[in-house]
Coordinates of N, CA and C in Angstrom, one line a residue:
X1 N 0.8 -1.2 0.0 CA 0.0 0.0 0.0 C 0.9 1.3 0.0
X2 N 0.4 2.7 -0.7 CA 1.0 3.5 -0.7 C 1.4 3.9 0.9
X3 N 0.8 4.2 1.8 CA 1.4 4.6 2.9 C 2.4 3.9 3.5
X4 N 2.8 2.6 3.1 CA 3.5 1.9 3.6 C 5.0 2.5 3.2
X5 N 5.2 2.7 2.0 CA 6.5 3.0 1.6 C 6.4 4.9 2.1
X6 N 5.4 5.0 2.4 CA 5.6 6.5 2.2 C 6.5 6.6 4.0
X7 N 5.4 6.0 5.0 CA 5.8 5.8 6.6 C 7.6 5.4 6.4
X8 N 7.5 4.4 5.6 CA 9.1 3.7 5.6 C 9.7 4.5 5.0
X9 N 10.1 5.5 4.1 CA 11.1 6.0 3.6 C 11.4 7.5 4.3
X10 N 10.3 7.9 5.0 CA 10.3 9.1 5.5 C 11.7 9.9 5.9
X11 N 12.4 8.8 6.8 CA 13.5 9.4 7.5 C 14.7 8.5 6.2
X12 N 14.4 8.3 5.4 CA 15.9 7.8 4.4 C 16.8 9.0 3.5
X13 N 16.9 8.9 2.8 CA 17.7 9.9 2.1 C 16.6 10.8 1.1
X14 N 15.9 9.9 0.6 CA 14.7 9.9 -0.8 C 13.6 9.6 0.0
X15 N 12.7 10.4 0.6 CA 11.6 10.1 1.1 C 10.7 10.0 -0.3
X16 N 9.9 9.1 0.2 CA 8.9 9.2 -0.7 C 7.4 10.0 -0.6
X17 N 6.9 10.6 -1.1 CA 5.8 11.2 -1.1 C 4.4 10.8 -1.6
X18 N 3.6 11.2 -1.1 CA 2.2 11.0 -1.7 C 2.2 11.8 -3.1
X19 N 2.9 12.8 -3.3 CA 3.2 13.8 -4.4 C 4.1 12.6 -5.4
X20 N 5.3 12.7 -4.9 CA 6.2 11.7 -6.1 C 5.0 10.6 -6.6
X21 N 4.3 9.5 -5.6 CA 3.7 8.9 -6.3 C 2.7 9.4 -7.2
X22 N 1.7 10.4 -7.0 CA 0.4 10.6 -7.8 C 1.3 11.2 -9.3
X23 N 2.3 12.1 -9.3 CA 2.9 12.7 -10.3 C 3.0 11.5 -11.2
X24 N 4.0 10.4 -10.7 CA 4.1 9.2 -11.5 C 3.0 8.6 -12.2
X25 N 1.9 8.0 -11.0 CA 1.3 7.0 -11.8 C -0.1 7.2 -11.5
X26 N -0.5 8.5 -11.1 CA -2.0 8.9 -11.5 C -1.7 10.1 -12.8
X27 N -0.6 10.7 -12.8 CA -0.5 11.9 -13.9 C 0.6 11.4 -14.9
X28 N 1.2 10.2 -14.7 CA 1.9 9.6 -15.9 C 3.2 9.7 -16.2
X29 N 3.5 10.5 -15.0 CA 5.2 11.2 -15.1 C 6.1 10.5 -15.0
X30 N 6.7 9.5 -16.3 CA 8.0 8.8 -15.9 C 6.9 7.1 -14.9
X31 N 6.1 6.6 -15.2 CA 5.8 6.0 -14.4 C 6.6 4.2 -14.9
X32 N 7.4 4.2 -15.9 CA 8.1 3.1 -15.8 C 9.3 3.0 -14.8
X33 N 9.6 4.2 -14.6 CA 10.4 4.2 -13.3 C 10.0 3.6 -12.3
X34 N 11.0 3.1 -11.4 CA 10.0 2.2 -10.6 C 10.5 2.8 -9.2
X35 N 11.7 4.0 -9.3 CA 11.9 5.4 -8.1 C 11.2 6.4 -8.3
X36 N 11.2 7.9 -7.6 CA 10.3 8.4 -7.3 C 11.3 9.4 -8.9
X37 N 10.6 10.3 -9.3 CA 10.7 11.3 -10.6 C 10.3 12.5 -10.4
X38 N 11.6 13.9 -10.0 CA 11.0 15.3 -9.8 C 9.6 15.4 -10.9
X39 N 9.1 16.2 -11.2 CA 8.1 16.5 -12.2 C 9.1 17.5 -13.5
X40 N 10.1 18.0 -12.6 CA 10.7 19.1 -13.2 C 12.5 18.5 -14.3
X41 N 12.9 17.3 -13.7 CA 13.8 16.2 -13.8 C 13.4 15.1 -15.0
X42 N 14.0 15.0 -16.2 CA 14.3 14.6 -17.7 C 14.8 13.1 -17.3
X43 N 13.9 11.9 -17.5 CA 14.9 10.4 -17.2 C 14.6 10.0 -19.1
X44 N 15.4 9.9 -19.7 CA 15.3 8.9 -21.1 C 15.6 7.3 -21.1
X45 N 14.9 6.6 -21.4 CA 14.9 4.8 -21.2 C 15.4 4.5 -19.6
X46 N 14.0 4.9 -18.5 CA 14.2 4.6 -17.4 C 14.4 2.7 -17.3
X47 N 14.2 2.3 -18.1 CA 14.1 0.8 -18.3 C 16.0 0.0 -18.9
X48 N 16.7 1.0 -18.7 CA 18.2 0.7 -18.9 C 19.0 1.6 -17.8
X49 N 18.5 1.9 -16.3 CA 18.6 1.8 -15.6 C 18.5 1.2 -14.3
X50 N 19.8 0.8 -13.8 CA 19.8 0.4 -12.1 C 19.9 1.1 -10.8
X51 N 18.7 1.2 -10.4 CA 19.3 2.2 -8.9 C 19.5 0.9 -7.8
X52 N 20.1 1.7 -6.7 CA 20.3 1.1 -5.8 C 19.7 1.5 -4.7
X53 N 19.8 0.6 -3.3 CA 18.5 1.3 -2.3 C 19.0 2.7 -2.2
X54 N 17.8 3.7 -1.9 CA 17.9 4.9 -1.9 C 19.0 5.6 -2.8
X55 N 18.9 5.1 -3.9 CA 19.3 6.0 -5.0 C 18.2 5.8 -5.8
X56 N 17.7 7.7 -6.2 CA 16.2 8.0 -6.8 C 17.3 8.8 -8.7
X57 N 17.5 8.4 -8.9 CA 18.1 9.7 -9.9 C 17.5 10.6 -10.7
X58 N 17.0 11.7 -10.7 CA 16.1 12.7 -11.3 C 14.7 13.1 -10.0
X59 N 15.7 12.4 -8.9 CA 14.7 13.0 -7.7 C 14.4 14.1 -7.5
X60 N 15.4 15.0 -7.2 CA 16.5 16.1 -7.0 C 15.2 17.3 -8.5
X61 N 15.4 18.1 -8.2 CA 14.7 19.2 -9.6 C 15.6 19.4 -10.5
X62 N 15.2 19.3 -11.9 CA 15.9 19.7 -13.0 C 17.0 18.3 -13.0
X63 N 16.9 17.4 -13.4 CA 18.5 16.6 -13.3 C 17.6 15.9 -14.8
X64 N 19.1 15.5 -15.8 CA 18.8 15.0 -16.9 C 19.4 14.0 -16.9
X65 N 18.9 13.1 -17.1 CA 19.4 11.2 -16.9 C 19.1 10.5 -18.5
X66 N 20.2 10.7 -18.8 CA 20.3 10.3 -20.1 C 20.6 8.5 -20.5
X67 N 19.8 7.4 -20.5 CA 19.9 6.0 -20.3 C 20.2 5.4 -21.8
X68 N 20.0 6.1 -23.0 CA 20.3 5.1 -23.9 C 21.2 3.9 -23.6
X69 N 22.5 4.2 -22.9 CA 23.2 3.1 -23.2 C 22.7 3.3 -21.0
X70 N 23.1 1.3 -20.9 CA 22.8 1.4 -19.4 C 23.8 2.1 -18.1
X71 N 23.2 2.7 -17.7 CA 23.4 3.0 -15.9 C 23.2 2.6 -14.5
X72 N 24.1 2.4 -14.0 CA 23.9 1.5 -12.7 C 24.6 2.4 -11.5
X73 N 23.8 2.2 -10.7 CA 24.4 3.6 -9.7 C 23.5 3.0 -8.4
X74 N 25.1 2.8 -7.4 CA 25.1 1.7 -6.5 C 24.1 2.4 -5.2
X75 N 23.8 1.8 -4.1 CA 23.6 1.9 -2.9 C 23.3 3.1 -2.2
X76 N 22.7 3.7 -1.6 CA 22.8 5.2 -1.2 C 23.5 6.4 -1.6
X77 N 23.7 6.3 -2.7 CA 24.0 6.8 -4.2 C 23.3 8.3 -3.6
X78 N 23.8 9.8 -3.3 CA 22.9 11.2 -3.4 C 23.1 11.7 -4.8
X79 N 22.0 11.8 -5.4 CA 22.4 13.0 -6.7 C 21.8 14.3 -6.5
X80 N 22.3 15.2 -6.4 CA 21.6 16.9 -6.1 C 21.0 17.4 -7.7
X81 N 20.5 18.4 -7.1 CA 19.6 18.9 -8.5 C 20.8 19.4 -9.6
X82 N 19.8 19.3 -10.8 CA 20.3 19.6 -12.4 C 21.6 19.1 -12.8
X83 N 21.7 17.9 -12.1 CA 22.5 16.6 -12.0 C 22.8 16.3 -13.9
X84 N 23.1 15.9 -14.8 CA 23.2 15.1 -16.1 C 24.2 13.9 -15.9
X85 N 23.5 12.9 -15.9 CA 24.2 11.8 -16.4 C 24.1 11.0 -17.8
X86 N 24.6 11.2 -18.2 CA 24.5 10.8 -20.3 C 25.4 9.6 -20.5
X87 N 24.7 8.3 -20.6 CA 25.2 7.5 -21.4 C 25.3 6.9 -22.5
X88 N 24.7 8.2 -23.8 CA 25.3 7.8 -25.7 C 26.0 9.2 -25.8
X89 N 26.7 8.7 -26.6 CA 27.6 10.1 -27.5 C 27.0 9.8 -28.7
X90 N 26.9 11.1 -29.2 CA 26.8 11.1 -30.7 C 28.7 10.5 -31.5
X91 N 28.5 9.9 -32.9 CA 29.6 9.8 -33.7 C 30.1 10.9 -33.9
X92 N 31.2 10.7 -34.0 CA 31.9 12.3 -34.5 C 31.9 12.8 -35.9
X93 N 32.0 12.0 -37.0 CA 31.5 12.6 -38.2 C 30.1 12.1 -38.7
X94 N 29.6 11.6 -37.8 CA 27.7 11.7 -38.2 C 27.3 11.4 -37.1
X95 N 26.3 12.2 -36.7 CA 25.9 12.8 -35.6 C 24.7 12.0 -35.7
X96 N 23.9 11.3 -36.7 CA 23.1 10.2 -36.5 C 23.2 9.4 -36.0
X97 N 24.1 8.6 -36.1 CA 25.1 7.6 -35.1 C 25.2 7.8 -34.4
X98 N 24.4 6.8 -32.6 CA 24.8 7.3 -31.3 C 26.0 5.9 -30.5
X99 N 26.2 6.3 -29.9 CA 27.2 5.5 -29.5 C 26.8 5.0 -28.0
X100 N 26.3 4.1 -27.4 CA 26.4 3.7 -25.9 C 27.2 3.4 -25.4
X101 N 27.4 3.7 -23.6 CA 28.7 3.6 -22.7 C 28.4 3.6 -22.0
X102 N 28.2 2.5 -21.4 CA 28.0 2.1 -19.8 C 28.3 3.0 -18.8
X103 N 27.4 3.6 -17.8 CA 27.8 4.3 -16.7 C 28.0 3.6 -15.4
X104 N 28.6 3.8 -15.0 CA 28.5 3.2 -13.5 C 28.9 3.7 -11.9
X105 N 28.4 3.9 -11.3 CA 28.5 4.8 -10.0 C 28.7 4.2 -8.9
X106 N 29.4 3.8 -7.7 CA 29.5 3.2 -7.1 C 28.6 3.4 -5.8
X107 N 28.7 2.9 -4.7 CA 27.9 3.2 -3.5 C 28.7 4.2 -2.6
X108 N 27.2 4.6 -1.9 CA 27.8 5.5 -1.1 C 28.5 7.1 -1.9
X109 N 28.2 7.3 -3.1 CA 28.5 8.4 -3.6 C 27.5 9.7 -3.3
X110 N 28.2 10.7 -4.3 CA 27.8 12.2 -3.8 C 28.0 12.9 -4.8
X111 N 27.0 12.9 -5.9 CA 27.1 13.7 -7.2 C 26.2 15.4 -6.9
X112 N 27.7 15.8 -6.6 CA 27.2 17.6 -6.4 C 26.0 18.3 -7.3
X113 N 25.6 19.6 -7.1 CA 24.8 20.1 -7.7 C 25.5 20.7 -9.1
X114 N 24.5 20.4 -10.3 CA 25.4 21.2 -11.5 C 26.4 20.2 -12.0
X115 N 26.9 19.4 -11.7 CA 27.5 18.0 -12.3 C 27.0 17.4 -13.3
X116 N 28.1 17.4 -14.4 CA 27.6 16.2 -15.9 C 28.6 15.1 -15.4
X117 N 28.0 13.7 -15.7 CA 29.0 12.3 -16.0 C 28.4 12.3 -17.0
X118 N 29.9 12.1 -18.0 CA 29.8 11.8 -19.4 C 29.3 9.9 -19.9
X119 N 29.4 9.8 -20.7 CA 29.1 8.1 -21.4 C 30.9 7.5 -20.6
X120 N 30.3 6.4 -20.2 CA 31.6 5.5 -20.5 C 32.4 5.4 -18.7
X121 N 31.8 6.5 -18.2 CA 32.3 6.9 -16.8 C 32.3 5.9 -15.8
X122 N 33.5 5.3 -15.1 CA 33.1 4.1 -13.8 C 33.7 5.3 -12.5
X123 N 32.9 5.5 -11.9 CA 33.2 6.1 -10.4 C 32.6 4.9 -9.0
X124 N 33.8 4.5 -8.2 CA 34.0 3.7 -7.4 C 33.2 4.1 -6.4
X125 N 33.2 3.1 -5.1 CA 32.4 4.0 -3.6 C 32.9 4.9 -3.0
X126 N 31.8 5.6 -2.5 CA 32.5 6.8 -1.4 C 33.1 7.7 -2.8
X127 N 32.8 8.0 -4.0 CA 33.5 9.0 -5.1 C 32.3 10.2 -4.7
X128 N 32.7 11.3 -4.2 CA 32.1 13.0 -4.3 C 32.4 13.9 -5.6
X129 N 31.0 14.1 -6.2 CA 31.8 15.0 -7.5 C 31.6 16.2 -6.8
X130 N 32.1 17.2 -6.6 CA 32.2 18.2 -6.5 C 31.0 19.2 -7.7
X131 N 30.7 20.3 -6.7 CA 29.2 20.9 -7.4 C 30.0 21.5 -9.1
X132 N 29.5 21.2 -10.0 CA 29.9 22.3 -11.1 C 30.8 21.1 -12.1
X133 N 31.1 20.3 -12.0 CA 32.0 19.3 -12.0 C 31.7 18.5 -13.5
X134 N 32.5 18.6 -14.3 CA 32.2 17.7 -15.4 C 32.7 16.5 -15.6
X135 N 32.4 15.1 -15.6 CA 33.5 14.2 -15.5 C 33.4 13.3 -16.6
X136 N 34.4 12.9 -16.8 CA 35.1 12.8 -18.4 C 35.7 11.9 -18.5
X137 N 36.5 11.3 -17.3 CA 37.0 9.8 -17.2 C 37.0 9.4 -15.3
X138 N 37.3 8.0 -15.8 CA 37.1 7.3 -14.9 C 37.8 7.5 -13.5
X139 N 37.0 7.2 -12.1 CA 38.1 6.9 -11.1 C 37.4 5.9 -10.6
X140 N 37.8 4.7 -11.1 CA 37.0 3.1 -10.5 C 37.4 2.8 -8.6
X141 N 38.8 3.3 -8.6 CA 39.2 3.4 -7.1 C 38.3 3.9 -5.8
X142 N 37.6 4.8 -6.4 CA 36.6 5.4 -5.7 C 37.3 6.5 -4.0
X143 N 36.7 6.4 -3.2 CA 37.4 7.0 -2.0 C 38.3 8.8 -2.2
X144 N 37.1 9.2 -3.1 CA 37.8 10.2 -2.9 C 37.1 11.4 -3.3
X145 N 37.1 13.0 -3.4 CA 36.8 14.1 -3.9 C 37.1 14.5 -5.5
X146 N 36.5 14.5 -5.9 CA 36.7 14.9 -7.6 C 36.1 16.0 -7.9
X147 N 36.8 17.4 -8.8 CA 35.9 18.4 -8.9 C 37.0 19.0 -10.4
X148 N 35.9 19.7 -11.1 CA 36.8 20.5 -12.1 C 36.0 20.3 -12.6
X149 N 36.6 20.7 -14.1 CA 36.4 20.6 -15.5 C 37.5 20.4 -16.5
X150 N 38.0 19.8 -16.9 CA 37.6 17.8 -16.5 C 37.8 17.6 -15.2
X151 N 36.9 16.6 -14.3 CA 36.8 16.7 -13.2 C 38.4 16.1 -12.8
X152 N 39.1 16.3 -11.6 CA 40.2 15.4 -11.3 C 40.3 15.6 -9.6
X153 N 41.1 14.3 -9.1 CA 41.2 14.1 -7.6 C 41.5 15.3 -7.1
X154 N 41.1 16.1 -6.0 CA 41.2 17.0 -4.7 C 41.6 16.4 -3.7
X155 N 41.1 15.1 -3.2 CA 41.2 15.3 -2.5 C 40.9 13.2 -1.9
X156 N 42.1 12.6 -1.9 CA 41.8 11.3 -1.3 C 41.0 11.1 0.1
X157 N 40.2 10.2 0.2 CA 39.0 10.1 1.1 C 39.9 8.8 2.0
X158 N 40.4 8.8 3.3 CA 40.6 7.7 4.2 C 39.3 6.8 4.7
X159 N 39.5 5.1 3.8 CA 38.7 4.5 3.5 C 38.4 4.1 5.5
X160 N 39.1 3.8 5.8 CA 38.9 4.0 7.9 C 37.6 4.7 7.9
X161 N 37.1 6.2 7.6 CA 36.5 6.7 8.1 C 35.3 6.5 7.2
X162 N 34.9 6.0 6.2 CA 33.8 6.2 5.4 C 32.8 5.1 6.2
X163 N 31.6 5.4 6.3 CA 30.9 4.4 7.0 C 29.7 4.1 6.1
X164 N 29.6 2.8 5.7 CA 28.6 2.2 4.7 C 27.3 1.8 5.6
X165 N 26.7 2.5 5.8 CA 25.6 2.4 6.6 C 24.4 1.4 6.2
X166 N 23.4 1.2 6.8 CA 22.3 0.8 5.9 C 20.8 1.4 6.8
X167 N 19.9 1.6 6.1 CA 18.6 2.1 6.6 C 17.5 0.8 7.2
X168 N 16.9 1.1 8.4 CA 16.1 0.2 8.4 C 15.0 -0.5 7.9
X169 N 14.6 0.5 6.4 CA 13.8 -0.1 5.7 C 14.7 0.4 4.0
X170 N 14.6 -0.6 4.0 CA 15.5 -0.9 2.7 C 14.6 -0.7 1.3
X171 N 14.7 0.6 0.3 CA 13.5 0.6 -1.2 C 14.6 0.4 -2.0
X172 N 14.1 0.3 -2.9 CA 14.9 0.6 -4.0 C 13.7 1.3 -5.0
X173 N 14.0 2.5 -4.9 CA 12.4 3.7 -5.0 C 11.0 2.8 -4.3
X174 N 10.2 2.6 -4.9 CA 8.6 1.9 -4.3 C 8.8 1.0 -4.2
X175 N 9.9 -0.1 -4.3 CA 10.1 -1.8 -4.4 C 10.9 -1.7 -3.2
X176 N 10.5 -2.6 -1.8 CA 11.6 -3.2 -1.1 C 12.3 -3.7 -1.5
X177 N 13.4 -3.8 -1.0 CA 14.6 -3.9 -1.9 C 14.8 -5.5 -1.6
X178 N 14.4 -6.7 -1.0 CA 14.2 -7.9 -0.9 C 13.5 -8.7 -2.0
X179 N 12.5 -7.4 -2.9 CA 11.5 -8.2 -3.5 C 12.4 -7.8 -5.2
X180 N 13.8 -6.9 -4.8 CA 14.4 -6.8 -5.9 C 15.3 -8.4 -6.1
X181 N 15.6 -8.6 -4.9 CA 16.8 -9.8 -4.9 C 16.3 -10.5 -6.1
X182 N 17.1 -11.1 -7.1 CA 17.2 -12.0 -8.3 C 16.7 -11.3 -9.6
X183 N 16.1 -10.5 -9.5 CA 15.7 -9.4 -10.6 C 17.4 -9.6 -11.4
X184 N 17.1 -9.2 -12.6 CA 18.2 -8.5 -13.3 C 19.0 -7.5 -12.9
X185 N 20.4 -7.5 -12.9 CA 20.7 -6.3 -12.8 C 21.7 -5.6 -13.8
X186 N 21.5 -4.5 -14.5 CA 22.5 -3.7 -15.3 C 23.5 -4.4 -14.9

């Protein structure tokens, strides 16, 4: 029942709302998604996406989630608003031609406000993009601060102190995340 996920997510990262729901699947917003979708936030082939518990992507207002090619974005994953994550490039001498590139995000990340991840991008756990931040290649190591344009390390993160927590009720958006176990995953 709706109140059930709404009571349970309340205090998680991505509450869920009586609003996120009706927007979805009484007004049709993004309702293949199976996390919650700003009204104001762009998701393309929500169906070649993987979230992870309490990772919503395009929760946040204004964020553009570009899925041609698939995206997987681990565990308590925060994306802040006007977020882009794009996984096709166009060809370079024909622009009809798109190209897919696996994205991948690790857990426990922190994609700042105003941040693009380009196609092709693996960011490890515990990876912070810094707000403004374009990122352009990979840092699969994870553990650490990334900001720029092209984004690059600031700042190594001491894996000691990172704490992988978990919530007491476990979504993965509207789906307990138990009733995801053996589902496919990106």
């Amino acid at each position: 029942p709706i109140i059930k996920f709404i009571k349970e997510t309340s205090s998680t990262q991505v509450p869920i709302s009586f609003n996120h729901w009706y927007n979805q699947f009484i007004l049709r917003h993004y309702p293949e998604a199976h996390w919650p979708v700003h009204i104001t936030s762009t998701v393309s082939k929500p169906e070649n996406i993987y979230c992870g518990i309490e990772t919503s992507p395009g929760y946040m207002p204004c964020c553009y989630i570009q899925a041609f090619g698939e995206i997987v974005i681990g565990d308590y994953t925060q994306i802040a608003p006007n977020v882009g994550i794009i996984s096709t490039n166009h060809e370079l001498y024909d622009t009809r031609i798109s190209i897919p590139s696996k994205v991948l995000i690790g857990k426990y990340g922190w994609i700042g406000m105003n941040s693009c991840i380009l196609p092709g991008v693996t960011l490890g756990d515990f990876t912070v993009v810094g707000a403004g931040s374009v990122v352009t290649k990979s840092f699969p190591d994870g553990y650490c601060v990334i900001a720029g344009n092209p984004a690059k390390i600031i700042k190594k993160l001491d894996k000691n102190l990172c704490v992988p927590f978990k919530s007491k009720f476990e979504y993965r958006g509207y789906i307990p995340a138990e009733q995801m176990q053996g589902k496919k995953h990106l």
